[in-house]
Amino acid sequence: LEKAAAQDHREALIRLGRILRDGSAGPVDDTRARALFLRAVALGYPNASVYAAHMLHSGRGGPRDSQRAMELLRQSASDENAWVLFHLGQAVREGWAAAPDLDAGQKIWERAAELGSTNAQTALADVFYVIKSPTSLARAFEYAEMAAREGND
């Protein structure tokens, strides 16, 4: 894994970064994990932006930089990557780099759900269920069914 990561194999960069971030095969090394995730982003691997953004936003492995975290997510989300879009929607709803915007985050989740993100489908089902109007309950059921069809029970 180390050798493949040293040769800029994108998947190896992510796997090694996750191992170092989680400490699953030795001590946690957030600084190196963050650097590996950022390297994978620089090599054009959109999923790496999610890992890098979480490290940047939380300040793990270096200074906290929520603005840069959002930039990475927005750039990678432009590729219509459902997983990245789900995390971008979450960051917008939580207000990582600006005031929380529930409506904008929900719209991003809706696009991620259309692209097949079961995380977004489940989150939207929860959002609409809480409202409890007949229309929102129908939408909650619709998103829950989508997630179930994709394998997220």
PDB file of C-alpha atoms in Angstrom:
ATOM      1  CA  LEU A   1       0.000   0.000   0.000  1.00  0.00           C
ATOM      2  CA  GLU A   2       2.827   2.382   0.886  1.00  0.00           C
ATOM      3  CA  LYS A   3       4.543   1.642  -2.431  1.00  0.00           C
ATOM      4  CA  ALA A   4       1.365   2.210  -4.455  1.00  0.00           C
ATOM      5  CA  ALA A   5       0.644   5.451  -2.579  1.00  0.00           C
ATOM      6  CA  ALA A   6       4.210   6.628  -3.228  1.00  0.00           C
ATOM      7  CA  GLN A   7       3.501   6.058  -6.929  1.00  0.00           C
ATOM      8  CA  ASP A   8       0.357   8.223  -6.692  1.00  0.00           C
ATOM      9  CA  HIS A   9      -2.126   5.383  -7.073  1.00  0.00           C
ATOM     10  CA  ARG A  10      -5.316   7.234  -6.144  1.00  0.00           C
ATOM     11  CA  GLU A  11      -7.079   4.369  -4.401  1.00  0.00           C
ATOM     12  CA  ALA A  12      -3.926   3.546  -2.405  1.00  0.00           C
ATOM     13  CA  LEU A  13      -3.683   7.186  -1.305  1.00  0.00           C
ATOM     14  CA  ILE A  14      -7.248   7.025   0.019  1.00  0.00           C
ATOM     15  CA  ARG A  15      -6.890   3.635   1.701  1.00  0.00           C
ATOM     16  CA  LEU A  16      -3.622   4.536   3.375  1.00  0.00           C
ATOM     17  CA  GLY A  17      -5.053   7.908   4.407  1.00  0.00           C
ATOM     18  CA  ARG A  18      -8.038   6.212   6.024  1.00  0.00           C
ATOM     19  CA  ILE A  19      -5.798   3.728   7.842  1.00  0.00           C
ATOM     20  CA  LEU A  20      -3.640   6.565   9.192  1.00  0.00           C
ATOM     21  CA  ARG A  21      -6.663   8.721  10.070  1.00  0.00           C
ATOM     22  CA  ASP A  22      -8.390   5.888  11.919  1.00  0.00           C
ATOM     23  CA  GLY A  23      -5.297   4.283  13.444  1.00  0.00           C
ATOM     24  CA  SER A  24      -6.511   0.886  12.264  1.00  0.00           C
ATOM     25  CA  ALA A  25      -2.990  -0.481  11.645  1.00  0.00           C
ATOM     26  CA  GLY A  26      -0.904   1.564  14.046  1.00  0.00           C
ATOM     27  CA  PRO A  27      -0.877   5.017  15.563  1.00  0.00           C
ATOM     28  CA  VAL A  28      -3.113   7.767  14.182  1.00  0.00           C
ATOM     29  CA  ASP A  29      -1.253  10.164  11.906  1.00  0.00           C
ATOM     30  CA  ASP A  30      -3.694  12.913  10.962  1.00  0.00           C
ATOM     31  CA  THR A  31      -1.033  15.089   9.353  1.00  0.00           C
ATOM     32  CA  ARG A  32       0.004  12.406   6.910  1.00  0.00           C
ATOM     33  CA  ALA A  33      -3.584  11.262   6.322  1.00  0.00           C
ATOM     34  CA  ARG A  34      -4.620  14.796   5.415  1.00  0.00           C
ATOM     35  CA  ALA A  35      -1.663  15.149   3.058  1.00  0.00           C
ATOM     36  CA  LEU A  36      -2.551  11.858   1.338  1.00  0.00           C
ATOM     37  CA  PHE A  37      -6.175  12.892   0.869  1.00  0.00           C
ATOM     38  CA  LEU A  38      -5.121  16.264  -0.536  1.00  0.00           C
ATOM     39  CA  ARG A  39      -2.689  14.533  -2.902  1.00  0.00           C
ATOM     40  CA  ALA A  40      -5.506  12.308  -4.198  1.00  0.00           C
ATOM     41  CA  VAL A  41      -7.665  15.421  -4.732  1.00  0.00           C
ATOM     42  CA  ALA A  42      -4.822  17.058  -6.675  1.00  0.00           C
ATOM     43  CA  LEU A  43      -4.669  13.942  -8.858  1.00  0.00           C
ATOM     44  CA  GLY A  44      -8.327  14.401  -9.738  1.00  0.00           C
ATOM     45  CA  TYR A  45      -9.990  11.832  -7.493  1.00  0.00           C
ATOM     46  CA  PRO A  46     -13.319  13.454  -6.503  1.00  0.00           C
ATOM     47  CA  ASN A  47     -14.118  11.071  -3.606  1.00  0.00           C
ATOM     48  CA  ALA A  48     -10.901  12.158  -1.903  1.00  0.00           C
ATOM     49  CA  SER A  49     -12.380  15.630  -1.510  1.00  0.00           C
ATOM     50  CA  VAL A  50     -14.839  14.277   1.068  1.00  0.00           C
ATOM     51  CA  TYR A  51     -12.050  12.889   3.253  1.00  0.00           C
ATOM     52  CA  ALA A  52      -9.875  15.975   2.780  1.00  0.00           C
ATOM     53  CA  ALA A  53     -12.793  18.324   3.458  1.00  0.00           C
ATOM     54  CA  HIS A  54     -13.644  16.628   6.740  1.00  0.00           C
ATOM     55  CA  MET A  55     -10.005  16.848   7.830  1.00  0.00           C
ATOM     56  CA  LEU A  56      -9.817  20.525   6.835  1.00  0.00           C
ATOM     57  CA  HIS A  57     -13.120  21.460   8.451  1.00  0.00           C
ATOM     58  CA  SER A  58     -12.318  19.703  11.717  1.00  0.00           C
ATOM     59  CA  GLY A  59      -8.713  20.889  11.857  1.00  0.00           C
ATOM     60  CA  ARG A  60      -7.366  17.342  11.982  1.00  0.00           C
ATOM     61  CA  GLY A  61      -3.813  17.131  10.692  1.00  0.00           C
ATOM     62  CA  GLY A  62      -3.365  20.889  10.342  1.00  0.00           C
ATOM     63  CA  PRO A  63      -5.124  24.207  10.711  1.00  0.00           C
ATOM     64  CA  ARG A  64      -8.899  24.325  10.430  1.00  0.00           C
ATOM     65  CA  ASP A  65      -9.925  25.669   7.015  1.00  0.00           C
ATOM     66  CA  SER A  66     -13.656  25.370   6.393  1.00  0.00           C
ATOM     67  CA  GLN A  67     -13.511  27.667   3.359  1.00  0.00           C
ATOM     68  CA  ARG A  68     -11.053  25.394   1.582  1.00  0.00           C
ATOM     69  CA  ALA A  69     -13.082  22.355   2.649  1.00  0.00           C
ATOM     70  CA  MET A  70     -16.150  23.819   0.947  1.00  0.00           C
ATOM     71  CA  GLU A  71     -14.140  24.722  -2.159  1.00  0.00           C
ATOM     72  CA  LEU A  72     -12.949  21.123  -2.488  1.00  0.00           C
ATOM     73  CA  LEU A  73     -16.474  19.766  -2.119  1.00  0.00           C
ATOM     74  CA  ARG A  74     -17.925  22.262  -4.604  1.00  0.00           C
ATOM     75  CA  GLN A  75     -15.241  21.514  -7.192  1.00  0.00           C
ATOM     76  CA  SER A  76     -15.713  17.768  -6.910  1.00  0.00           C
ATOM     77  CA  ALA A  77     -19.512  18.035  -6.807  1.00  0.00           C
ATOM     78  CA  SER A  78     -19.448  19.651 -10.230  1.00  0.00           C
ATOM     79  CA  ASP A  79     -18.651  16.185 -11.564  1.00  0.00           C
ATOM     80  CA  GLU A  80     -22.159  15.068 -10.500  1.00  0.00           C
ATOM     81  CA  ASN A  81     -20.697  12.658  -7.970  1.00  0.00           C
ATOM     82  CA  ALA A  82     -23.590  11.556  -5.727  1.00  0.00           C
ATOM     83  CA  TRP A  83     -21.393  10.794  -2.722  1.00  0.00           C
ATOM     84  CA  VAL A  84     -19.637  14.163  -2.886  1.00  0.00           C
ATOM     85  CA  LEU A  85     -22.973  15.933  -3.400  1.00  0.00           C
ATOM     86  CA  PHE A  86     -24.393  14.282  -0.281  1.00  0.00           C
ATOM     87  CA  HIS A  87     -21.466  15.565   1.795  1.00  0.00           C
ATOM     88  CA  LEU A  88     -21.652  19.017   0.197  1.00  0.00           C
ATOM     89  CA  GLY A  89     -25.352  19.204   1.073  1.00  0.00           C
ATOM     90  CA  GLN A  90     -24.569  18.210   4.641  1.00  0.00           C
ATOM     91  CA  ALA A  91     -21.835  20.855   4.895  1.00  0.00           C
ATOM     92  CA  VAL A  92     -24.172  23.540   3.514  1.00  0.00           C
ATOM     93  CA  ARG A  93     -26.916  22.535   5.969  1.00  0.00           C
ATOM     94  CA  GLU A  94     -24.416  22.620   8.853  1.00  0.00           C
ATOM     95  CA  GLY A  95     -22.926  25.955   7.783  1.00  0.00           C
ATOM     96  CA  TRP A  96     -19.303  24.964   7.415  1.00  0.00           C
ATOM     97  CA  ALA A  97     -18.192  28.170   5.701  1.00  0.00           C
ATOM     98  CA  ALA A  98     -21.305  30.362   5.876  1.00  0.00           C
ATOM     99  CA  ALA A  99     -24.594  30.485   7.740  1.00  0.00           C
ATOM    100  CA  PRO A 100     -26.409  27.145   7.702  1.00  0.00           C
ATOM    101  CA  ASP A 101     -28.761  26.933   4.730  1.00  0.00           C
ATOM    102  CA  LEU A 102     -31.252  24.094   5.118  1.00  0.00           C
ATOM    103  CA  ASP A 103     -33.052  24.784   1.838  1.00  0.00           C
ATOM    104  CA  ALA A 104     -29.887  24.928  -0.281  1.00  0.00           C
ATOM    105  CA  GLY A 105     -28.540  21.809   1.414  1.00  0.00           C
ATOM    106  CA  GLN A 106     -31.813  20.013   0.771  1.00  0.00           C
ATOM    107  CA  LYS A 107     -31.663  20.906  -2.939  1.00  0.00           C
ATOM    108  CA  ILE A 108     -28.161  19.486  -3.131  1.00  0.00           C
ATOM    109  CA  TRP A 109     -29.361  16.328  -1.369  1.00  0.00           C
ATOM    110  CA  GLU A 110     -32.223  16.051  -3.864  1.00  0.00           C
ATOM    111  CA  ARG A 111     -29.723  16.019  -6.741  1.00  0.00           C
ATOM    112  CA  ALA A 112     -27.576  13.454  -4.912  1.00  0.00           C
ATOM    113  CA  ALA A 113     -30.686  11.318  -4.356  1.00  0.00           C
ATOM    114  CA  GLU A 114     -31.517  11.485  -8.078  1.00  0.00           C
ATOM    115  CA  LEU A 115     -27.992  10.252  -8.791  1.00  0.00           C
ATOM    116  CA  GLY A 116     -28.471   7.285  -6.464  1.00  0.00           C
ATOM    117  CA  SER A 117     -27.056   8.385  -3.098  1.00  0.00           C
ATOM    118  CA  THR A 118     -28.805   6.252  -0.506  1.00  0.00           C
ATOM    119  CA  ASN A 119     -27.388   8.550   2.177  1.00  0.00           C
ATOM    120  CA  ALA A 120     -29.195  11.500   0.577  1.00  0.00           C
ATOM    121  CA  GLN A 121     -32.367   9.473   0.035  1.00  0.00           C
ATOM    122  CA  THR A 122     -32.429   8.422   3.687  1.00  0.00           C
ATOM    123  CA  ALA A 123     -31.636  11.947   4.918  1.00  0.00           C
ATOM    124  CA  LEU A 124     -34.439  13.392   2.770  1.00  0.00           C
ATOM    125  CA  ALA A 125     -36.863  10.769   4.032  1.00  0.00           C
ATOM    126  CA  ASP A 126     -36.013  11.900   7.564  1.00  0.00           C
ATOM    127  CA  VAL A 127     -36.369  15.597   6.669  1.00  0.00           C
ATOM    128  CA  PHE A 128     -39.801  15.125   5.117  1.00  0.00           C
ATOM    129  CA  TYR A 129     -40.992  12.748   7.830  1.00  0.00           C
ATOM    130  CA  VAL A 130     -40.377  15.345  10.540  1.00  0.00           C
ATOM    131  CA  ILE A 131     -42.693  17.850   8.810  1.00  0.00           C
ATOM    132  CA  LYS A 132     -45.630  15.388   9.025  1.00  0.00           C
ATOM    133  CA  SER A 133     -47.939  17.016   6.460  1.00  0.00           C
ATOM    134  CA  PRO A 134     -49.689  14.663   4.007  1.00  0.00           C
ATOM    135  CA  THR A 135     -47.502  15.935   1.167  1.00  0.00           C
ATOM    136  CA  SER A 136     -44.271  15.685   3.142  1.00  0.00           C
ATOM    137  CA  LEU A 137     -45.124  12.202   4.409  1.00  0.00           C
ATOM    138  CA  ALA A 138     -45.662  11.091   0.812  1.00  0.00           C
ATOM    139  CA  ARG A 139     -42.255  12.500  -0.109  1.00  0.00           C
ATOM    140  CA  ALA A 140     -40.674  10.837   2.932  1.00  0.00           C
ATOM    141  CA  PHE A 141     -42.107   7.513   1.796  1.00  0.00           C
ATOM    142  CA  GLU A 142     -40.888   8.144  -1.772  1.00  0.00           C
ATOM    143  CA  TYR A 143     -37.307   8.754  -0.626  1.00  0.00           C
ATOM    144  CA  ALA A 144     -37.388   5.824   1.805  1.00  0.00           C
ATOM    145  CA  GLU A 145     -38.528   3.557  -1.030  1.00  0.00           C
ATOM    146  CA  MET A 146     -35.742   4.870  -3.282  1.00  0.00           C
ATOM    147  CA  ALA A 147     -33.176   4.064  -0.597  1.00  0.00           C
ATOM    148  CA  ALA A 148     -34.631   0.608  -0.052  1.00  0.00           C
ATOM    149  CA  ARG A 149     -34.508  -0.144  -3.783  1.00  0.00           C
ATOM    150  CA  GLU A 150     -30.830   0.847  -3.755  1.00  0.00           C
ATOM    151  CA  GLY A 151     -30.208  -1.547  -0.861  1.00  0.00           C
ATOM    152  CA  ASN A 152     -30.296   0.830   2.115  1.00  0.00           C
ATOM    153  CA  ASP A 153     -32.955  -0.598   4.420  1.00  0.00           C
TER     154      ASP A 153
END
